């Protein structure tokens, strides 16, 4: 992503620490923050702080859930396709 100046979106549930992603490609790093159960704002604020310190340029707030849904329309039609474009 960095070599081609393409944004890299790091998920809250990623296997890579935020700091490592920032060290590799802070200039194209976006951080996707999921809403936490039980309104755990302390954890969310800490992740936002870490992403900011790692150099993330964009915060993507996701208000659904990071787990697979059991709603019939979602399970029969597959996941939604989102197309994002950027201009430099």
PDB file of N, CA and C in Angstrom:
ATOM      1  N   UNK A   1       0.827  -1.187   0.000  1.00  0.00           N
ATOM      2  CA  UNK A   1       0.000   0.000   0.000  1.00  0.00           C
ATOM      3  C   UNK A   1       0.875   1.256   0.000  1.00  0.00           C
ATOM      4  N   UNK A   2       1.898   1.258   0.823  1.00  0.00           N
ATOM      5  CA  UNK A   2       2.757   2.442   0.921  1.00  0.00           C
ATOM      6  C   UNK A   2       3.460   2.735  -0.404  1.00  0.00           C
ATOM      7  N   UNK A   3       3.942   1.698  -1.060  1.00  0.00           N
ATOM      8  CA  UNK A   3       4.686   1.893  -2.306  1.00  0.00           C
ATOM      9  C   UNK A   3       3.844   2.547  -3.388  1.00  0.00           C
ATOM     10  N   UNK A   4       2.539   2.352  -3.332  1.00  0.00           N
ATOM     11  CA  UNK A   4       1.640   2.905  -4.345  1.00  0.00           C
ATOM     12  C   UNK A   4       0.730   3.991  -3.786  1.00  0.00           C
ATOM     13  N   UNK A   5       1.016   4.460  -2.578  1.00  0.00           N
ATOM     14  CA  UNK A   5       0.251   5.516  -1.909  1.00  0.00           C
ATOM     15  C   UNK A   5      -1.245   5.176  -1.811  1.00  0.00           C
ATOM     16  N   UNK A   6      -1.513   3.917  -1.489  1.00  0.00           N
ATOM     17  CA  UNK A   6      -2.885   3.438  -1.320  1.00  0.00           C
ATOM     18  C   UNK A   6      -3.173   3.355   0.177  1.00  0.00           C
ATOM     19  N   UNK A   7      -4.279   3.914   0.652  1.00  0.00           N
ATOM     20  CA  UNK A   7      -4.591   3.837   2.084  1.00  0.00           C
ATOM     21  C   UNK A   7      -4.665   2.393   2.565  1.00  0.00           C
ATOM     22  N   UNK A   8      -4.111   2.161   3.747  1.00  0.00           N
ATOM     23  CA  UNK A   8      -4.167   0.847   4.378  1.00  0.00           C
ATOM     24  C   UNK A   8      -5.056   0.955   5.597  1.00  0.00           C
ATOM     25  N   UNK A   9      -6.154   0.210   5.611  1.00  0.00           N
ATOM     26  CA  UNK A   9      -7.085   0.241   6.737  1.00  0.00           C
ATOM     27  C   UNK A   9      -6.790  -0.872   7.715  1.00  0.00           C
ATOM     28  N   UNK A  10      -6.368  -0.489   8.910  1.00  0.00           N
ATOM     29  CA  UNK A  10      -6.064  -1.459   9.961  1.00  0.00           C
ATOM     30  C   UNK A  10      -7.285  -1.597  10.854  1.00  0.00           C
ATOM     31  N   UNK A  11      -7.806  -2.794  10.962  1.00  0.00           N
ATOM     32  CA  UNK A  11      -8.995  -3.054  11.760  1.00  0.00           C
ATOM     33  C   UNK A  11      -8.658  -3.156  13.244  1.00  0.00           C
ATOM     34  N   UNK A  12      -9.625  -2.840  14.065  1.00  0.00           N
ATOM     35  CA  UNK A  12      -9.499  -3.034  15.513  1.00  0.00           C
ATOM     36  C   UNK A  12      -9.141  -4.482  15.822  1.00  0.00           C
ATOM     37  N   UNK A  13      -9.665  -5.411  15.053  1.00  0.00           N
ATOM     38  CA  UNK A  13      -9.442  -6.834  15.308  1.00  0.00           C
ATOM     39  C   UNK A  13      -8.298  -7.406  14.468  1.00  0.00           C
ATOM     40  N   UNK A  14      -7.406  -6.540  14.020  1.00  0.00           N
ATOM     41  CA  UNK A  14      -6.255  -6.965  13.235  1.00  0.00           C
ATOM     42  C   UNK A  14      -5.277  -7.758  14.093  1.00  0.00           C
ATOM     43  N   UNK A  15      -4.511  -8.601  13.446  1.00  0.00           N
ATOM     44  CA  UNK A  15      -3.463  -9.339  14.134  1.00  0.00           C
ATOM     45  C   UNK A  15      -2.176  -8.538  14.275  1.00  0.00           C
ATOM     46  N   UNK A  16      -2.123  -7.354  13.677  1.00  0.00           N
ATOM     47  CA  UNK A  16      -0.931  -6.505  13.726  1.00  0.00           C
ATOM     48  C   UNK A  16      -1.162  -5.365  14.718  1.00  0.00           C
ATOM     49  N   UNK A  17      -0.235  -5.141  15.625  1.00  0.00           N
ATOM     50  CA  UNK A  17      -0.379  -3.999  16.530  1.00  0.00           C
ATOM     51  C   UNK A  17      -0.394  -2.670  15.764  1.00  0.00           C
ATOM     52  N   UNK A  18      -1.128  -1.715  16.279  1.00  0.00           N
ATOM     53  CA  UNK A  18      -1.233  -0.395  15.649  1.00  0.00           C
ATOM     54  C   UNK A  18       0.151   0.223  15.469  1.00  0.00           C
ATOM     55  N   UNK A  19       0.985   0.074  16.454  1.00  0.00           N
ATOM     56  CA  UNK A  19       2.316   0.676  16.419  1.00  0.00           C
ATOM     57  C   UNK A  19       3.163   0.091  15.290  1.00  0.00           C
ATOM     58  N   UNK A  20       3.024  -1.203  15.054  1.00  0.00           N
ATOM     59  CA  UNK A  20       3.782  -1.844  13.966  1.00  0.00           C
ATOM     60  C   UNK A  20       3.303  -1.345  12.605  1.00  0.00           C
ATOM     61  N   UNK A  21       1.988  -1.229  12.443  1.00  0.00           N
ATOM     62  CA  UNK A  21       1.441  -0.708  11.183  1.00  0.00           C
ATOM     63  C   UNK A  21       1.918   0.720  10.957  1.00  0.00           C
ATOM     64  N   UNK A  22       1.942   1.523  12.019  1.00  0.00           N
ATOM     65  CA  UNK A  22       2.414   2.894  11.901  1.00  0.00           C
ATOM     66  C   UNK A  22       3.888   2.958  11.538  1.00  0.00           C
ATOM     67  N   UNK A  23       4.674   2.074  12.093  1.00  0.00           N
ATOM     68  CA  UNK A  23       6.108   2.052  11.787  1.00  0.00           C
ATOM     69  C   UNK A  23       6.347   1.657  10.327  1.00  0.00           C
ATOM     70  N   UNK A  24       5.476   0.832   9.783  1.00  0.00           N
ATOM     71  CA  UNK A  24       5.636   0.370   8.398  1.00  0.00           C
ATOM     72  C   UNK A  24       5.110   1.374   7.382  1.00  0.00           C
ATOM     73  N   UNK A  25       3.992   2.039   7.710  1.00  0.00           N
ATOM     74  CA  UNK A  25       3.347   2.868   6.679  1.00  0.00           C
ATOM     75  C   UNK A  25       2.428   3.929   7.267  1.00  0.00           C
ATOM     76  N   UNK A  26       2.933   4.744   8.168  1.00  0.00           N
ATOM     77  CA  UNK A  26       2.084   5.752   8.822  1.00  0.00           C
ATOM     78  C   UNK A  26       1.459   6.723   7.832  1.00  0.00           C
ATOM     79  N   UNK A  27       2.156   6.997   6.735  1.00  0.00           N
ATOM     80  CA  UNK A  27       1.647   7.990   5.783  1.00  0.00           C
ATOM     81  C   UNK A  27       0.401   7.537   5.035  1.00  0.00           C
ATOM     82  N   UNK A  28       0.094   6.245   5.043  1.00  0.00           N
ATOM     83  CA  UNK A  28      -1.126   5.751   4.377  1.00  0.00           C
ATOM     84  C   UNK A  28      -2.043   4.995   5.338  1.00  0.00           C
ATOM     85  N   UNK A  29      -1.759   5.076   6.639  1.00  0.00           N
ATOM     86  CA  UNK A  29      -2.493   4.295   7.634  1.00  0.00           C
ATOM     87  C   UNK A  29      -3.836   4.908   7.999  1.00  0.00           C
ATOM     88  N   UNK A  30      -4.874   4.107   7.886  1.00  0.00           N
ATOM     89  CA  UNK A  30      -6.213   4.430   8.384  1.00  0.00           C
ATOM     90  C   UNK A  30      -6.497   3.429   9.493  1.00  0.00           C
ATOM     91  N   UNK A  31      -7.205   3.858  10.528  1.00  0.00           N
ATOM     92  CA  UNK A  31      -7.549   2.936  11.609  1.00  0.00           C
ATOM     93  C   UNK A  31      -9.058   2.787  11.697  1.00  0.00           C
ATOM     94  N   UNK A  32      -9.531   1.541  11.645  1.00  0.00           N
ATOM     95  CA  UNK A  32     -10.956   1.249  11.735  1.00  0.00           C
ATOM     96  C   UNK A  32     -11.272   0.852  13.172  1.00  0.00           C
ATOM     97  N   UNK A  33     -12.088   1.665  13.822  1.00  0.00           N
ATOM     98  CA  UNK A  33     -12.466   1.417  15.209  1.00  0.00           C
ATOM     99  C   UNK A  33     -13.879   0.857  15.258  1.00  0.00           C
ATOM    100  N   UNK A  34     -14.011  -0.326  15.839  1.00  0.00           N
ATOM    101  CA  UNK A  34     -15.334  -0.907  16.051  1.00  0.00           C
ATOM    102  C   UNK A  34     -15.923  -0.382  17.356  1.00  0.00           C
ATOM    103  N   UNK A  35     -17.234  -0.282  17.397  1.00  0.00           N
ATOM    104  CA  UNK A  35     -17.938   0.064  18.631  1.00  0.00           C
ATOM    105  C   UNK A  35     -17.846  -1.146  19.555  1.00  0.00           C
ATOM    106  N   UNK A  36     -17.536  -0.893  20.804  1.00  0.00           N
ATOM    107  CA  UNK A  36     -17.364  -1.976  21.762  1.00  0.00           C
ATOM    108  C   UNK A  36     -18.635  -2.246  22.545  1.00  0.00           C
ATOM    109  N   UNK A  37     -18.831  -3.505  22.932  1.00  0.00           N
ATOM    110  CA  UNK A  37     -19.989  -3.829  23.767  1.00  0.00           C
ATOM    111  C   UNK A  37     -19.914  -3.099  25.099  1.00  0.00           C
ATOM    112  N   UNK A  38     -21.042  -2.883  25.684  1.00  0.00           N
ATOM    113  CA  UNK A  38     -21.130  -2.258  27.009  1.00  0.00           C
ATOM    114  C   UNK A  38     -20.545  -0.855  27.055  1.00  0.00           C
ATOM    115  N   UNK A  39     -20.514  -0.207  25.866  1.00  0.00           N
ATOM    116  CA  UNK A  39     -20.041   1.185  25.819  1.00  0.00           C
ATOM    117  C   UNK A  39     -18.677   1.344  26.498  1.00  0.00           C
ATOM    118  N   UNK A  40     -17.729   0.503  26.154  1.00  0.00           N
ATOM    119  CA  UNK A  40     -16.400   0.548  26.759  1.00  0.00           C
ATOM    120  C   UNK A  40     -15.587   1.688  26.134  1.00  0.00           C
ATOM    121  N   UNK A  41     -15.895   2.904  26.548  1.00  0.00           N
ATOM    122  CA  UNK A  41     -15.247   4.088  25.973  1.00  0.00           C
ATOM    123  C   UNK A  41     -13.770   4.178  26.330  1.00  0.00           C
ATOM    124  N   UNK A  42     -13.393   3.669  27.489  1.00  0.00           N
ATOM    125  CA  UNK A  42     -11.990   3.733  27.900  1.00  0.00           C
ATOM    126  C   UNK A  42     -11.104   2.973  26.906  1.00  0.00           C
ATOM    127  N   UNK A  43     -11.544   1.794  26.502  1.00  0.00           N
ATOM    128  CA  UNK A  43     -10.779   1.001  25.540  1.00  0.00           C
ATOM    129  C   UNK A  43     -10.745   1.696  24.181  1.00  0.00           C
ATOM    130  N   UNK A  44     -11.882   2.200  23.731  1.00  0.00           N
ATOM    131  CA  UNK A  44     -11.941   2.905  22.452  1.00  0.00           C
ATOM    132  C   UNK A  44     -11.042   4.126  22.429  1.00  0.00           C
ATOM    133  N   UNK A  45     -11.072   4.913  23.495  1.00  0.00           N
ATOM    134  CA  UNK A  45     -10.216   6.111  23.570  1.00  0.00           C
ATOM    135  C   UNK A  45      -8.740   5.742  23.555  1.00  0.00           C
ATOM    136  N   UNK A  46      -8.393   4.642  24.214  1.00  0.00           N
ATOM    137  CA  UNK A  46      -6.996   4.207  24.216  1.00  0.00           C
ATOM    138  C   UNK A  46      -6.556   3.793  22.810  1.00  0.00           C
ATOM    139  N   UNK A  47      -7.410   3.078  22.088  1.00  0.00           N
ATOM    140  CA  UNK A  47      -7.071   2.681  20.726  1.00  0.00           C
ATOM    141  C   UNK A  47      -6.944   3.893  19.802  1.00  0.00           C
ATOM    142  N   UNK A  48      -7.809   4.884  19.975  1.00  0.00           N
ATOM    143  CA  UNK A  48      -7.713   6.110  19.173  1.00  0.00           C
ATOM    144  C   UNK A  48      -6.404   6.832  19.467  1.00  0.00           C
ATOM    145  N   UNK A  49      -6.033   6.912  20.736  1.00  0.00           N
ATOM    146  CA  UNK A  49      -4.764   7.549  21.121  1.00  0.00           C
ATOM    147  C   UNK A  49      -3.589   6.822  20.475  1.00  0.00           C
ATOM    148  N   UNK A  50      -3.594   5.493  20.546  1.00  0.00           N
ATOM    149  CA  UNK A  50      -2.507   4.705  19.965  1.00  0.00           C
ATOM    150  C   UNK A  50      -2.434   4.887  18.458  1.00  0.00           C
ATOM    151  N   UNK A  51      -3.580   4.915  17.793  1.00  0.00           N
ATOM    152  CA  UNK A  51      -3.596   5.115  16.340  1.00  0.00           C
ATOM    153  C   UNK A  51      -3.049   6.492  15.989  1.00  0.00           C
ATOM    154  N   UNK A  52      -3.440   7.491  16.748  1.00  0.00           N
ATOM    155  CA  UNK A  52      -2.951   8.853  16.512  1.00  0.00           C
ATOM    156  C   UNK A  52      -1.435   8.909  16.695  1.00  0.00           C
ATOM    157  N   UNK A  53      -0.941   8.321  17.764  1.00  0.00           N
ATOM    158  CA  UNK A  53       0.501   8.311  18.028  1.00  0.00           C
ATOM    159  C   UNK A  53       1.271   7.505  16.974  1.00  0.00           C
ATOM    160  N   UNK A  54       0.614   6.512  16.383  1.00  0.00           N
ATOM    161  CA  UNK A  54       1.252   5.703  15.334  1.00  0.00           C
ATOM    162  C   UNK A  54       1.229   6.405  13.977  1.00  0.00           C
ATOM    163  N   UNK A  55       0.508   7.531  13.888  1.00  0.00           N
ATOM    164  CA  UNK A  55       0.501   8.311  12.662  1.00  0.00           C
ATOM    165  C   UNK A  55      -0.696   8.086  11.762  1.00  0.00           C
ATOM    166  N   UNK A  56      -1.721   7.395  12.235  1.00  0.00           N
ATOM    167  CA  UNK A  56      -2.908   7.149  11.399  1.00  0.00           C
ATOM    168  C   UNK A  56      -3.493   8.479  10.931  1.00  0.00           C
ATOM    169  N   UNK A  57      -3.822   8.540   9.652  1.00  0.00           N
ATOM    170  CA  UNK A  57      -4.331   9.774   9.049  1.00  0.00           C
ATOM    171  C   UNK A  57      -5.848   9.864   9.096  1.00  0.00           C
ATOM    172  N   UNK A  58      -6.530   8.712   9.188  1.00  0.00           N
ATOM    173  CA  UNK A  58      -7.990   8.671   9.138  1.00  0.00           C
ATOM    174  C   UNK A  58      -8.489   7.701  10.193  1.00  0.00           C
ATOM    175  N   UNK A  59      -9.570   8.069  10.860  1.00  0.00           N
ATOM    176  CA  UNK A  59     -10.266   7.177  11.780  1.00  0.00           C
ATOM    177  C   UNK A  59     -11.574   6.777  11.117  1.00  0.00           C
ATOM    178  N   UNK A  60     -11.758   5.481  10.917  1.00  0.00           N
ATOM    179  CA  UNK A  60     -12.993   4.950  10.330  1.00  0.00           C
ATOM    180  C   UNK A  60     -13.780   4.336  11.478  1.00  0.00           C
ATOM    181  N   UNK A  61     -14.909   4.939  11.805  1.00  0.00           N
ATOM    182  CA  UNK A  61     -15.721   4.455  12.916  1.00  0.00           C
ATOM    183  C   UNK A  61     -16.773   3.495  12.371  1.00  0.00           C
ATOM    184  N   UNK A  62     -16.752   2.266  12.861  1.00  0.00           N
ATOM    185  CA  UNK A  62     -17.694   1.235  12.418  1.00  0.00           C
ATOM    186  C   UNK A  62     -18.668   0.966  13.552  1.00  0.00           C
ATOM    187  N   UNK A  63     -19.945   1.151  13.260  1.00  0.00           N
ATOM    188  CA  UNK A  63     -20.956   1.026  14.308  1.00  0.00           C
ATOM    189  C   UNK A  63     -21.715  -0.285  14.256  1.00  0.00           C
ATOM    190  N   UNK A  64     -21.329  -1.189  13.362  1.00  0.00           N
ATOM    191  CA  UNK A  64     -21.973  -2.497  13.375  1.00  0.00           C
ATOM    192  C   UNK A  64     -21.187  -3.402  14.307  1.00  0.00           C
ATOM    193  N   UNK A  65     -20.985  -4.618  13.953  1.00  0.00           N
ATOM    194  CA  UNK A  65     -20.297  -5.554  14.829  1.00  0.00           C
ATOM    195  C   UNK A  65     -19.175  -6.263  14.079  1.00  0.00           C
ATOM    196  N   UNK A  66     -18.065  -6.597  14.754  1.00  0.00           N
ATOM    197  CA  UNK A  66     -16.972  -7.290  14.085  1.00  0.00           C
ATOM    198  C   UNK A  66     -17.186  -8.801  13.959  1.00  0.00           C
ATOM    199  N   UNK A  67     -18.359  -9.293  14.367  1.00  0.00           N
ATOM    200  CA  UNK A  67     -18.636 -10.722  14.247  1.00  0.00           C
ATOM    201  C   UNK A  67     -19.662 -10.965  13.154  1.00  0.00           C
ATOM    202  N   UNK A  68     -19.700 -12.158  12.625  1.00  0.00           N
ATOM    203  CA  UNK A  68     -20.637 -12.503  11.550  1.00  0.00           C
ATOM    204  C   UNK A  68     -22.071 -12.445  12.059  1.00  0.00           C
ATOM    205  N   UNK A  69     -22.928 -11.890  11.243  1.00  0.00           N
ATOM    206  CA  UNK A  69     -24.326 -11.755  11.601  1.00  0.00           C
ATOM    207  C   UNK A  69     -25.109 -13.019  11.275  1.00  0.00           C
ATOM    208  N   UNK A  70     -26.250 -13.162  11.886  1.00  0.00           N
ATOM    209  CA  UNK A  70     -27.130 -14.295  11.577  1.00  0.00           C
ATOM    210  C   UNK A  70     -28.410 -13.811  10.904  1.00  0.00           C
ATOM    211  N   UNK A  71     -28.447 -12.524  10.508  1.00  0.00           N
ATOM    212  CA  UNK A  71     -29.624 -11.996   9.819  1.00  0.00           C
ATOM    213  C   UNK A  71     -29.731 -12.623   8.441  1.00  0.00           C
ATOM    214  N   UNK A  72     -30.886 -13.102   8.083  1.00  0.00           N
ATOM    215  CA  UNK A  72     -31.095 -13.817   6.825  1.00  0.00           C
ATOM    216  C   UNK A  72     -30.631 -13.042   5.594  1.00  0.00           C
ATOM    217  N   UNK A  73     -31.000 -11.767   5.406  1.00  0.00           N
ATOM    218  CA  UNK A  73     -30.532 -11.069   4.195  1.00  0.00           C
ATOM    219  C   UNK A  73     -29.004 -11.023   4.085  1.00  0.00           C
ATOM    220  N   UNK A  74     -28.318 -10.877   5.209  1.00  0.00           N
ATOM    221  CA  UNK A  74     -26.857 -10.797   5.182  1.00  0.00           C
ATOM    222  C   UNK A  74     -26.214 -12.148   4.886  1.00  0.00           C
ATOM    223  N   UNK A  75     -26.809 -13.201   5.383  1.00  0.00           N
ATOM    224  CA  UNK A  75     -26.203 -14.510   5.179  1.00  0.00           C
ATOM    225  C   UNK A  75     -26.505 -15.075   3.803  1.00  0.00           C
ATOM    226  N   UNK A  76     -27.577 -14.627   3.165  1.00  0.00           N
ATOM    227  CA  UNK A  76     -27.905 -15.150   1.840  1.00  0.00           C
ATOM    228  C   UNK A  76     -27.316 -14.324   0.705  1.00  0.00           C
ATOM    229  N   UNK A  77     -27.131 -13.033   0.916  1.00  0.00           N
ATOM    230  CA  UNK A  77     -26.626 -12.187  -0.168  1.00  0.00           C
ATOM    231  C   UNK A  77     -25.132 -11.928  -0.076  1.00  0.00           C
ATOM    232  N   UNK A  78     -24.501 -12.323   1.005  1.00  0.00           N
ATOM    233  CA  UNK A  78     -23.069 -12.112   1.163  1.00  0.00           C
ATOM    234  C   UNK A  78     -22.777 -10.737   1.733  1.00  0.00           C
ATOM    235  N   UNK A  79     -21.506 -10.468   2.011  1.00  0.00           N
ATOM    236  CA  UNK A  79     -21.145  -9.181   2.605  1.00  0.00           C
ATOM    237  C   UNK A  79     -21.303  -8.041   1.603  1.00  0.00           C
ATOM    238  N   UNK A  80     -21.543  -6.838   2.113  1.00  0.00           N
ATOM    239  CA  UNK A  80     -21.658  -5.699   1.198  1.00  0.00           C
ATOM    240  C   UNK A  80     -20.307  -5.372   0.578  1.00  0.00           C
ATOM    241  N   UNK A  81     -20.331  -4.798  -0.581  1.00  0.00           N
ATOM    242  CA  UNK A  81     -19.113  -4.368  -1.254  1.00  0.00           C
ATOM    243  C   UNK A  81     -19.036  -2.860  -1.148  1.00  0.00           C
ATOM    244  N   UNK A  82     -17.933  -2.365  -0.627  1.00  0.00           N
ATOM    245  CA  UNK A  82     -17.742  -0.939  -0.465  1.00  0.00           C
ATOM    246  C   UNK A  82     -16.574  -0.522  -1.351  1.00  0.00           C
ATOM    247  N   UNK A  83     -16.798   0.470  -2.180  1.00  0.00           N
ATOM    248  CA  UNK A  83     -15.738   0.968  -3.056  1.00  0.00           C
ATOM    249  C   UNK A  83     -15.330   2.342  -2.555  1.00  0.00           C
ATOM    250  N   UNK A  84     -14.048   2.507  -2.293  1.00  0.00           N
ATOM    251  CA  UNK A  84     -13.545   3.787  -1.816  1.00  0.00           C
ATOM    252  C   UNK A  84     -12.523   4.303  -2.812  1.00  0.00           C
ATOM    253  N   UNK A  85     -12.572   5.587  -3.077  1.00  0.00           N
ATOM    254  CA  UNK A  85     -11.578   6.198  -3.951  1.00  0.00           C
ATOM    255  C   UNK A  85     -10.945   7.373  -3.235  1.00  0.00           C
ATOM    256  N   UNK A  86      -9.728   7.651  -3.558  1.00  0.00           N
ATOM    257  CA  UNK A  86      -9.038   8.805  -2.997  1.00  0.00           C
ATOM    258  C   UNK A  86      -8.392   9.581  -4.126  1.00  0.00           C
ATOM    259  N   UNK A  87      -8.163  10.847  -3.874  1.00  0.00           N
ATOM    260  CA  UNK A  87      -7.435  11.658  -4.839  1.00  0.00           C
ATOM    261  C   UNK A  87      -6.249  12.274  -4.132  1.00  0.00           C
ATOM    262  N   UNK A  88      -5.172  12.393  -4.832  1.00  0.00           N
ATOM    263  CA  UNK A  88      -3.972  12.967  -4.231  1.00  0.00           C
ATOM    264  C   UNK A  88      -3.625  14.267  -4.892  1.00  0.00           C
TER     265      UNK A  88
END
